[in-house]
Amino acid sequence: MIINLSRDDRIEHPALFDQMFQSRAAVFHDRLGWDVVVKDGRETDRYDEEADPVYLLAVDGDQRVHGSLRLLATTGPTMLQGEFKHFFDGDVDVAAPTIWECTRFCVPPIFGSSAPDVGTVSAELLIGLCELCLASGIEFVVGVYETSMTRIYARIGWSPEPLARARPEIGNITAGIWEATPAALSSMRQRLSVRTSGRRVLVA
């Protein structure tokens, strides 16, 4: 199931936050080699500590976190206008109350016969994100992603519109924007249903 948490929920749900930050360290630092700060096995940054993020977590019935993402209002500090700004030659200006930034999309590989696969968890997170947007008046989600992920988003059923390509020396990176619509949500739900046919998947 997908649950939404705010920074204030860290006091009430410390185990969930610990798992999320540990997974981020394992994926972004250990596996991908990103220049991120890891302390006591957990990856956090200034947005986790100083901003007012919203987190989406994919959690099973035993309260194990299988994936997560973070949302930031573009009316405040964002990674696209901060850490990612130098990736692009032009200014990617996408600040509005109805546009939020998605970062730290993290789905670590989990092994075991009962563990959901990475593609399923990714789809569940995007469905939860689109549901949250439609319920909260968020019209668009902006993010920076590896360009190779384009085909994964298409397979899930929610593709971004490219806004800018990073300079070649940065890598094969794109800034894109997703429009949250009922049609996108319906497409993702249908594709996930086909993907998981024969077993139960909870998406709250």
Coordinates of N, CA and C in Angstrom, one line a residue:
M1 N 0.8 -1.2 0.0 CA 0.0 0.0 0.0 C 0.9 1.2 0.0
I2 N 0.3 2.4 -0.4 CA 1.0 3.6 -0.5 C 0.5 4.5 0.7
I3 N 1.5 5.0 1.4 CA 1.1 5.9 2.5 C 1.9 7.3 2.3
N4 N 1.2 8.4 2.7 CA 1.8 9.7 2.6 C 2.2 10.2 4.0
L5 N 3.4 10.7 4.1 CA 3.9 11.2 5.3 C 4.6 12.6 5.1
S6 N 4.6 13.4 6.2 CA 5.2 14.7 6.2 C 6.4 14.6 7.1
R7 N 7.2 15.6 7.1 CA 8.4 15.6 8.0 C 8.0 15.5 9.5
D8 N 6.9 16.1 9.8 CA 6.4 16.0 11.2 C 6.1 14.6 11.6
D9 N 5.9 13.7 10.7 CA 5.5 12.3 11.0 C 6.8 11.5 11.4
R10 N 7.9 12.0 11.3 CA 9.2 11.3 11.7 C 9.1 10.9 13.2
I11 N 8.5 11.7 14.0 CA 8.4 11.4 15.4 C 7.5 10.2 15.7
E12 N 6.4 10.1 15.0 CA 5.4 9.0 15.2 C 5.8 7.7 14.4
H13 N 6.6 7.9 13.3 CA 6.9 6.7 12.5 C 8.4 6.6 12.2
P14 N 9.2 6.6 13.3 CA 10.7 6.6 13.0 C 11.2 5.4 12.2
A15 N 10.6 4.2 12.4 CA 11.0 3.0 11.7 C 10.9 3.2 10.2
L16 N 9.7 3.7 9.8 CA 9.5 3.9 8.4 C 10.5 4.9 7.7
F17 N 10.8 6.0 8.4 CA 11.7 6.9 7.9 C 13.1 6.3 7.9
D18 N 13.5 5.6 8.9 CA 14.8 4.9 8.9 C 15.0 4.0 7.7
Q19 N 14.0 3.2 7.4 CA 14.0 2.3 6.3 C 14.2 3.1 5.0
M20 N 13.4 4.2 4.9 CA 13.5 5.0 3.6 C 14.9 5.6 3.5
F21 N 15.4 6.2 4.5 CA 16.7 6.8 4.4 C 17.8 5.8 4.2
Q22 N 17.7 4.6 4.8 CA 18.7 3.6 4.6 C 18.6 3.1 3.2
S23 N 17.4 2.9 2.6 CA 17.3 2.5 1.2 C 17.9 3.6 0.3
R24 N 17.7 4.8 0.6 CA 18.3 5.9 -0.2 C 19.8 5.8 -0.2
A25 N 20.4 5.6 0.9 CA 21.8 5.4 1.0 C 22.3 4.2 0.2
A26 N 21.6 3.1 0.3 CA 22.0 1.9 -0.5 C 21.9 2.1 -2.0
V27 N 20.9 2.9 -2.4 CA 20.7 3.1 -3.9 C 21.6 4.2 -4.4
F28 N 21.4 5.4 -3.8 CA 22.1 6.5 -4.4 C 23.6 6.6 -4.1
H29 N 24.0 6.2 -2.9 CA 25.4 6.3 -2.6 C 26.1 5.0 -2.9
D30 N 25.6 3.9 -2.4 CA 26.3 2.6 -2.6 C 26.3 2.1 -4.0
R31 N 25.1 2.1 -4.6 CA 24.9 1.4 -5.9 C 25.2 2.4 -7.1
L32 N 24.7 3.6 -7.0 CA 24.8 4.6 -8.1 C 26.0 5.5 -8.0
G33 N 26.6 5.5 -6.8 CA 27.8 6.3 -6.6 C 27.6 7.8 -6.6
W34 N 26.4 8.3 -6.3 CA 26.1 9.7 -6.2 C 26.9 10.4 -5.1
D35 N 27.1 11.7 -5.3 CA 27.8 12.5 -4.3 C 26.8 13.0 -3.2
V36 N 26.3 12.1 -2.4 CA 25.3 12.4 -1.4 C 25.9 12.1 0.0
V37 N 25.4 12.8 1.0 CA 25.9 12.6 2.4 C 25.2 11.5 3.1
V38 N 25.9 10.5 3.6 CA 25.4 9.4 4.3 C 25.9 9.4 5.7
K39 N 25.1 9.4 6.7 CA 25.5 9.4 8.1 C 24.7 8.3 8.8
D40 N 25.5 7.5 9.5 CA 24.9 6.3 10.2 C 24.0 5.5 9.3
G41 N 24.5 5.3 8.1 CA 23.8 4.4 7.1 C 22.6 5.0 6.5
R42 N 22.3 6.3 6.7 CA 21.1 7.0 6.2 C 21.5 8.2 5.3
E43 N 20.8 8.3 4.2 CA 21.0 9.4 3.3 C 19.9 10.4 3.5
T44 N 20.3 11.6 3.9 CA 19.3 12.8 4.0 C 20.0 14.0 3.4
D45 N 19.3 15.0 3.1 CA 19.8 16.3 2.7 C 19.1 17.4 3.3
R46 N 19.4 18.6 2.9 CA 18.9 19.8 3.5 C 17.4 19.9 3.3
Y47 N 16.8 19.3 2.2 CA 15.4 19.4 2.0 C 14.6 18.6 3.0
D48 N 15.2 17.4 3.4 CA 14.6 16.6 4.4 C 14.6 17.3 5.8
E49 N 15.6 18.1 6.0 CA 15.8 18.7 7.4 C 15.2 20.1 7.4
E50 N 15.2 20.9 6.3 CA 14.8 22.3 6.4 C 13.5 22.6 5.7
A51 N 13.2 21.9 4.7 CA 12.0 22.1 3.9 C 10.8 21.4 4.5
D52 N 9.7 21.5 3.8 CA 8.4 20.8 4.2 C 8.0 19.8 3.2
P53 N 8.8 18.7 3.1 CA 8.5 17.7 2.0 C 7.3 16.8 2.4
V54 N 6.7 16.2 1.3 CA 5.8 15.2 1.4 C 6.4 13.9 0.9
Y55 N 6.3 12.8 1.6 CA 6.9 11.5 1.2 C 5.8 10.5 0.9
L56 N 6.0 9.8 -0.2 CA 5.2 8.6 -0.5 C 6.0 7.4 -0.3
L57 N 5.5 6.4 0.5 CA 6.2 5.2 0.7 C 5.3 4.0 0.3
A58 N 5.9 3.1 -0.4 CA 5.3 1.8 -0.7 C 5.6 0.8 0.5
V59 N 4.6 0.4 1.2 CA 4.8 -0.3 2.4 C 3.9 -1.6 2.4
D60 N 4.5 -2.7 2.8 CA 3.7 -3.9 2.9 C 3.0 -4.1 4.2
G61 N 2.3 -5.2 4.4 CA 1.6 -5.5 5.6 C 2.4 -5.6 6.9
D62 N 3.7 -5.9 6.7 CA 4.6 -6.0 7.8 C 5.4 -4.7 8.1
Q63 N 4.9 -3.6 7.4 CA 5.6 -2.3 7.6 C 7.0 -2.2 7.1
R64 N 7.2 -3.0 6.0 CA 8.5 -2.9 5.3 C 8.4 -2.0 4.2
V65 N 9.3 -1.1 4.0 CA 9.3 -0.1 3.0 C 10.0 -0.7 1.7
H66 N 9.2 -0.7 0.6 CA 9.8 -1.3 -0.6 C 10.1 -0.2 -1.6
G67 N 9.8 1.1 -1.4 CA 10.1 2.2 -2.3 C 9.6 3.5 -1.7
S68 N 10.1 4.6 -2.2 CA 9.7 5.9 -1.7 C 10.0 7.0 -2.7
L69 N 9.4 8.1 -2.5 CA 9.7 9.3 -3.3 C 9.4 10.5 -2.4
R70 N 10.0 11.7 -2.9 CA 9.8 12.9 -2.1 C 9.2 14.0 -3.0
L71 N 8.3 14.8 -2.4 CA 7.7 15.9 -3.1 C 8.0 17.2 -2.4
L72 N 8.4 18.2 -3.2 CA 8.7 19.6 -2.7 C 7.8 20.6 -3.5
A73 N 7.3 21.6 -2.8 CA 6.6 22.6 -3.5 C 7.6 23.5 -4.3
T74 N 7.3 23.8 -5.5 CA 8.2 24.6 -6.4 C 8.1 26.1 -6.0
T75 N 7.2 26.5 -5.1 CA 7.2 27.8 -4.6 C 8.3 28.1 -3.6
G76 N 8.9 27.0 -3.1 CA 10.1 27.1 -2.2 C 11.3 26.5 -2.9
P77 N 12.4 26.3 -2.1 CA 13.6 25.7 -2.6 C 13.4 24.3 -3.2
T78 N 14.0 24.1 -4.4 CA 13.9 22.8 -5.0 C 15.3 22.4 -5.5
M79 N 15.4 21.1 -5.8 CA 16.7 20.7 -6.4 C 16.9 21.1 -7.8
L80 N 15.8 21.3 -8.5 CA 15.9 21.8 -9.9 C 16.5 23.2 -10.0
Q81 N 16.1 24.0 -9.0 CA 16.6 25.4 -9.0 C 17.9 25.5 -8.1
G82 N 18.3 24.4 -7.5 CA 19.5 24.4 -6.7 C 20.6 23.5 -7.2
E83 N 20.6 22.2 -6.7 CA 21.7 21.3 -7.1 C 21.7 20.9 -8.6
F84 N 20.5 20.9 -9.2 CA 20.4 20.5 -10.6 C 20.5 21.7 -11.6
K85 N 20.5 22.9 -11.1 CA 20.4 24.0 -12.0 C 21.6 24.1 -13.0
H86 N 22.8 23.7 -12.6 CA 23.9 23.8 -13.5 C 23.9 22.7 -14.5
F87 N 23.0 21.7 -14.4 CA 22.9 20.6 -15.4 C 22.5 21.2 -16.8
F88 N 21.8 22.3 -16.8 CA 21.1 22.7 -18.0 C 21.7 24.1 -18.4
D89 N 21.7 24.3 -19.7 CA 22.2 25.6 -20.2 C 21.2 26.7 -19.9
G90 N 19.9 26.4 -20.1 CA 18.9 27.4 -19.8 C 18.2 27.2 -18.5
D91 N 17.5 28.2 -18.0 CA 16.8 28.1 -16.7 C 15.5 27.3 -16.9
V92 N 15.3 26.3 -16.2 CA 14.1 25.5 -16.3 C 13.1 26.1 -15.2
D93 N 12.4 27.1 -15.6 CA 11.5 27.8 -14.7 C 10.1 27.2 -14.6
V94 N 9.9 26.5 -13.5 CA 8.7 25.8 -13.3 C 8.2 25.9 -11.9
A95 N 8.0 27.2 -11.5 CA 7.6 27.5 -10.1 C 6.1 28.0 -10.1
A96 N 5.3 27.2 -9.5 CA 3.9 27.6 -9.3 C 3.3 26.8 -8.2
P97 N 2.2 27.3 -7.6 CA 1.6 26.5 -6.5 C 1.0 25.1 -6.9
T98 N 0.7 25.0 -8.2 CA 0.1 23.7 -8.7 C 1.2 22.8 -9.3
I99 N 2.5 23.2 -9.2 CA 3.6 22.3 -9.7 C 4.5 22.0 -8.5
W100 N 4.7 20.7 -8.3 CA 5.6 20.2 -7.3 C 6.7 19.4 -7.9
E101 N 7.8 19.3 -7.2 CA 9.0 18.6 -7.7 C 9.1 17.2 -7.0
C102 N 9.3 16.2 -7.8 CA 9.6 14.9 -7.3 C 11.1 14.6 -7.4
T103 N 11.6 14.2 -6.2 CA 13.0 13.8 -6.2 C 13.2 12.6 -5.3
R104 N 14.4 12.0 -5.3 CA 14.7 10.8 -4.4 C 13.7 9.7 -4.6
F105 N 13.4 9.5 -5.9 CA 12.6 8.3 -6.3 C 13.5 7.1 -6.1
C106 N 13.1 6.2 -5.1 CA 14.0 5.1 -4.7 C 13.2 3.8 -4.6
V107 N 13.6 2.8 -5.4 CA 13.1 1.5 -5.3 C 14.2 0.5 -5.3
P108 N 14.7 0.1 -4.1 CA 15.8 -0.8 -4.1 C 15.4 -2.2 -4.5
P109 N 16.3 -3.0 -5.1 CA 15.9 -4.4 -5.4 C 15.8 -5.2 -4.1
I110 N 14.7 -5.9 -4.0 CA 14.4 -6.7 -2.8 C 14.2 -8.2 -3.3
F111 N 15.0 -9.0 -2.7 CA 15.0 -10.4 -3.1 C 14.1 -11.3 -2.2
G112 N 13.5 -12.3 -2.8 CA 12.6 -13.2 -2.1 C 11.4 -13.5 -2.9
S113 N 10.9 -14.6 -2.7 CA 9.7 -15.1 -3.5 C 8.5 -14.2 -3.3
S114 N 8.3 -13.6 -2.1 CA 7.1 -12.9 -1.9 C 7.3 -11.4 -2.1
A115 N 8.6 -10.9 -2.4 CA 8.8 -9.5 -2.6 C 8.4 -9.0 -3.9
P116 N 7.7 -7.8 -3.9 CA 7.3 -7.3 -5.2 C 8.5 -6.9 -6.1
D117 N 8.4 -6.9 -7.4 CA 9.5 -6.5 -8.2 C 9.6 -5.0 -8.4
V118 N 10.7 -4.5 -8.8 CA 11.0 -3.1 -8.9 C 9.9 -2.4 -9.8
G119 N 9.6 -3.0 -10.9 CA 8.6 -2.4 -11.8 C 7.2 -2.2 -11.1
T120 N 6.8 -3.2 -10.4 CA 5.5 -3.1 -9.7 C 5.5 -2.0 -8.7
V121 N 6.6 -2.0 -7.9 CA 6.7 -0.9 -6.8 C 6.7 0.5 -7.4
S122 N 7.5 0.6 -8.5 CA 7.6 1.9 -9.2 C 6.2 2.3 -9.7
A123 N 5.4 1.4 -10.3 CA 4.1 1.7 -10.8 C 3.2 2.1 -9.6
E124 N 3.3 1.4 -8.5 CA 2.4 1.7 -7.4 C 2.7 3.1 -6.8
L125 N 4.0 3.5 -6.8 CA 4.4 4.8 -6.3 C 3.9 5.9 -7.3
L126 N 4.0 5.7 -8.6 CA 3.5 6.7 -9.5 C 2.0 6.8 -9.5
I127 N 1.3 5.7 -9.3 CA -0.2 5.7 -9.1 C -0.5 6.5 -7.8
G128 N 0.2 6.2 -6.7 CA -0.1 7.0 -5.5 C 0.2 8.5 -5.7
L129 N 1.3 8.8 -6.4 CA 1.6 10.2 -6.7 C 0.5 10.9 -7.5
C130 N 0.0 10.2 -8.5 CA -1.0 10.8 -9.3 C -2.3 11.0 -8.5
E131 N -2.6 10.0 -7.7 CA -3.8 10.1 -6.8 C -3.7 11.3 -5.9
L132 N -2.5 11.4 -5.3 CA -2.3 12.6 -4.4 C -2.4 13.9 -5.1
C133 N -1.9 14.0 -6.3 CA -2.0 15.2 -7.1 C -3.5 15.6 -7.4
L134 N -4.2 14.6 -7.8 CA -5.6 14.8 -8.2 C -6.4 15.2 -6.9
A135 N -6.1 14.7 -5.8 CA -6.8 15.0 -4.6 C -6.4 16.3 -3.9
S136 N -5.2 16.8 -4.3 CA -4.7 18.0 -3.6 C -4.6 19.2 -4.5
G137 N -5.1 19.1 -5.7 CA -5.0 20.3 -6.6 C -3.6 20.5 -7.3
I138 N -2.8 19.5 -7.2 CA -1.5 19.6 -7.9 C -1.7 19.2 -9.3
E139 N -1.4 20.0 -10.3 CA -1.6 19.8 -11.7 C -0.4 19.1 -12.4
F140 N 0.8 19.4 -12.0 CA 2.0 19.0 -12.6 C 3.0 18.6 -11.6
V141 N 3.8 17.6 -12.0 CA 5.0 17.2 -11.2 C 6.2 17.3 -12.1
V142 N 7.2 18.0 -11.6 CA 8.5 18.1 -12.4 C 9.6 17.3 -11.8
G143 N 10.5 16.8 -12.6 CA 11.6 16.0 -12.0 C 12.7 15.9 -13.0
V144 N 13.9 15.5 -12.5 CA 15.1 15.2 -13.3 C 15.3 13.7 -13.3
Y145 N 15.5 13.1 -14.5 CA 15.6 11.7 -14.5 C 16.6 11.3 -15.6
E146 N 17.1 10.0 -15.5 CA 17.9 9.5 -16.5 C 17.1 9.3 -17.8
T147 N 17.5 9.7 -18.9 CA 16.7 9.7 -20.1 C 16.3 8.3 -20.5
S148 N 17.1 7.3 -20.1 CA 16.7 5.9 -20.4 C 15.5 5.5 -19.7
M149 N 15.1 6.2 -18.6 CA 13.9 5.9 -17.9 C 12.6 6.2 -18.7
T150 N 12.7 6.9 -19.8 CA 11.6 7.3 -20.6 C 10.7 6.1 -21.0
R151 N 11.4 5.0 -21.4 CA 10.6 3.8 -21.8 C 9.9 3.2 -20.6
I152 N 10.5 3.3 -19.4 CA 9.9 2.7 -18.2 C 8.6 3.5 -17.9
Y153 N 8.7 4.8 -17.9 CA 7.5 5.6 -17.6 C 6.4 5.3 -18.6
A154 N 6.8 5.1 -19.9 CA 5.8 4.8 -20.9 C 5.2 3.4 -20.7
R155 N 6.0 2.5 -20.2 CA 5.4 1.2 -19.9 C 4.5 1.2 -18.7
I156 N 4.8 2.1 -17.7 CA 3.9 2.2 -16.6 C 2.6 2.9 -17.0
G157 N 2.7 3.8 -17.9 CA 1.5 4.5 -18.4 C 1.4 6.0 -18.1
W158 N 2.5 6.6 -17.6 CA 2.5 8.0 -17.3 C 3.9 8.6 -17.8
S159 N 3.9 9.2 -18.9 CA 5.1 9.7 -19.5 C 5.2 11.2 -19.3
P160 N 6.5 11.7 -19.0 CA 6.7 13.1 -18.9 C 6.9 13.8 -20.2
E161 N 6.6 15.1 -20.2 CA 7.0 15.9 -21.4 C 8.4 16.5 -21.1
P162 N 9.4 16.2 -22.0 CA 10.7 16.7 -21.7 C 10.7 18.3 -21.8
L163 N 11.5 18.8 -20.8 CA 11.6 20.3 -20.8 C 13.0 20.7 -21.2
A164 N 14.0 19.9 -20.9 CA 15.4 20.3 -21.2 C 16.3 19.1 -21.1
R165 N 17.3 19.0 -21.9 CA 18.4 18.0 -21.8 C 19.6 18.6 -21.2
A166 N 20.2 17.8 -20.3 CA 21.4 18.2 -19.6 C 22.6 18.4 -20.6
R167 N 23.6 19.2 -20.3 CA 24.8 19.3 -21.1 C 25.4 17.9 -21.2
P168 N 26.1 17.6 -22.3 CA 26.7 16.3 -22.5 C 27.6 15.8 -21.4
E169 N 28.4 16.8 -20.9 CA 29.3 16.4 -19.9 C 28.7 16.0 -18.6
I170 N 27.4 16.3 -18.4 CA 26.7 16.0 -17.2 C 26.2 14.5 -17.3
G171 N 25.8 14.1 -18.5 CA 25.3 12.8 -18.6 C 23.9 12.8 -19.4
N172 N 23.4 11.6 -19.6 CA 22.1 11.5 -20.3 C 20.9 11.8 -19.4
I173 N 20.8 13.0 -19.1 CA 19.8 13.5 -18.1 C 18.8 14.4 -18.7
T174 N 17.5 14.3 -18.3 CA 16.4 15.1 -18.8 C 15.7 15.7 -17.6
A175 N 15.2 16.9 -17.8 CA 14.2 17.5 -16.9 C 12.9 17.4 -17.6
G176 N 11.9 16.9 -16.9 CA 10.6 16.7 -17.6 C 9.5 17.0 -16.6
I177 N 8.3 17.1 -17.2 CA 7.1 17.4 -16.4 C 5.9 16.5 -16.7
W178 N 5.3 16.0 -15.7 CA 4.2 15.0 -15.8 C 2.9 15.8 -15.5
E179 N 1.9 15.6 -16.3 CA 0.6 16.2 -16.0 C -0.3 15.2 -15.3
A180 N -0.8 15.6 -14.2 CA -1.7 14.7 -13.4 C -3.1 14.8 -13.9
T181 N -3.6 13.7 -14.5 CA -4.9 13.7 -15.1 C -5.6 12.4 -14.7
P182 N -6.9 12.4 -14.7 CA -7.6 11.1 -14.5 C -7.3 10.1 -15.5
A183 N -7.1 10.5 -16.8 CA -6.7 9.6 -17.8 C -5.4 8.9 -17.6
A184 N -4.4 9.6 -17.1 CA -3.1 9.0 -16.7 C -3.3 8.0 -15.6
L185 N -4.1 8.4 -14.6 CA -4.3 7.5 -13.5 C -5.0 6.2 -13.9
S186 N -6.0 6.3 -14.8 CA -6.7 5.1 -15.3 C -5.8 4.2 -16.1
S187 N -4.9 4.8 -16.9 CA -4.0 4.1 -17.7 C -3.0 3.3 -16.8
M188 N -2.5 3.9 -15.8 CA -1.5 3.2 -14.9 C -2.2 2.1 -14.1
R189 N -3.4 2.4 -13.6 CA -4.1 1.3 -12.9 C -4.4 0.1 -13.8
Q190 N -4.8 0.4 -15.0 CA -5.1 -0.7 -15.9 C -3.8 -1.6 -16.2
R191 N -2.7 -0.9 -16.5 CA -1.5 -1.6 -16.8 C -1.0 -2.4 -15.6
L192 N -1.1 -1.8 -14.4 CA -0.7 -2.5 -13.2 C -1.5 -3.7 -12.9
S193 N -2.8 -3.6 -13.2 CA -3.7 -4.7 -13.0 C -3.3 -5.9 -13.9
V194 N -3.0 -5.6 -15.2 CA -2.5 -6.6 -16.1 C -1.2 -7.2 -15.6
R195 N -0.3 -6.3 -15.2 CA 1.0 -6.8 -14.7 C 0.9 -7.7 -13.5
T196 N 0.0 -7.4 -12.6 CA -0.1 -8.2 -11.4 C -1.2 -9.2 -11.4
S197 N -1.7 -9.5 -12.6 CA -2.8 -10.5 -12.7 C -2.5 -11.8 -12.0
G198 N -3.4 -12.2 -11.1 CA -3.1 -13.5 -10.4 C -2.6 -13.3 -9.0
R199 N -2.2 -12.1 -8.6 CA -1.9 -11.9 -7.2 C -2.4 -10.5 -6.8
R200 N -2.5 -10.4 -5.5 CA -3.1 -9.2 -4.9 C -2.1 -8.1 -4.7
V201 N -2.4 -6.9 -5.2 CA -1.5 -5.8 -4.9 C -2.3 -4.7 -4.3
L202 N -1.8 -4.1 -3.2 CA -2.6 -3.1 -2.5 C -2.0 -1.7 -3.0
V203 N -2.9 -0.9 -3.4 CA -2.6 0.5 -3.7 C -3.6 1.4 -3.1
A204 N -3.2 2.1 -2.0 CA -4.1 2.9 -1.2 C -4.2 4.3 -1.8

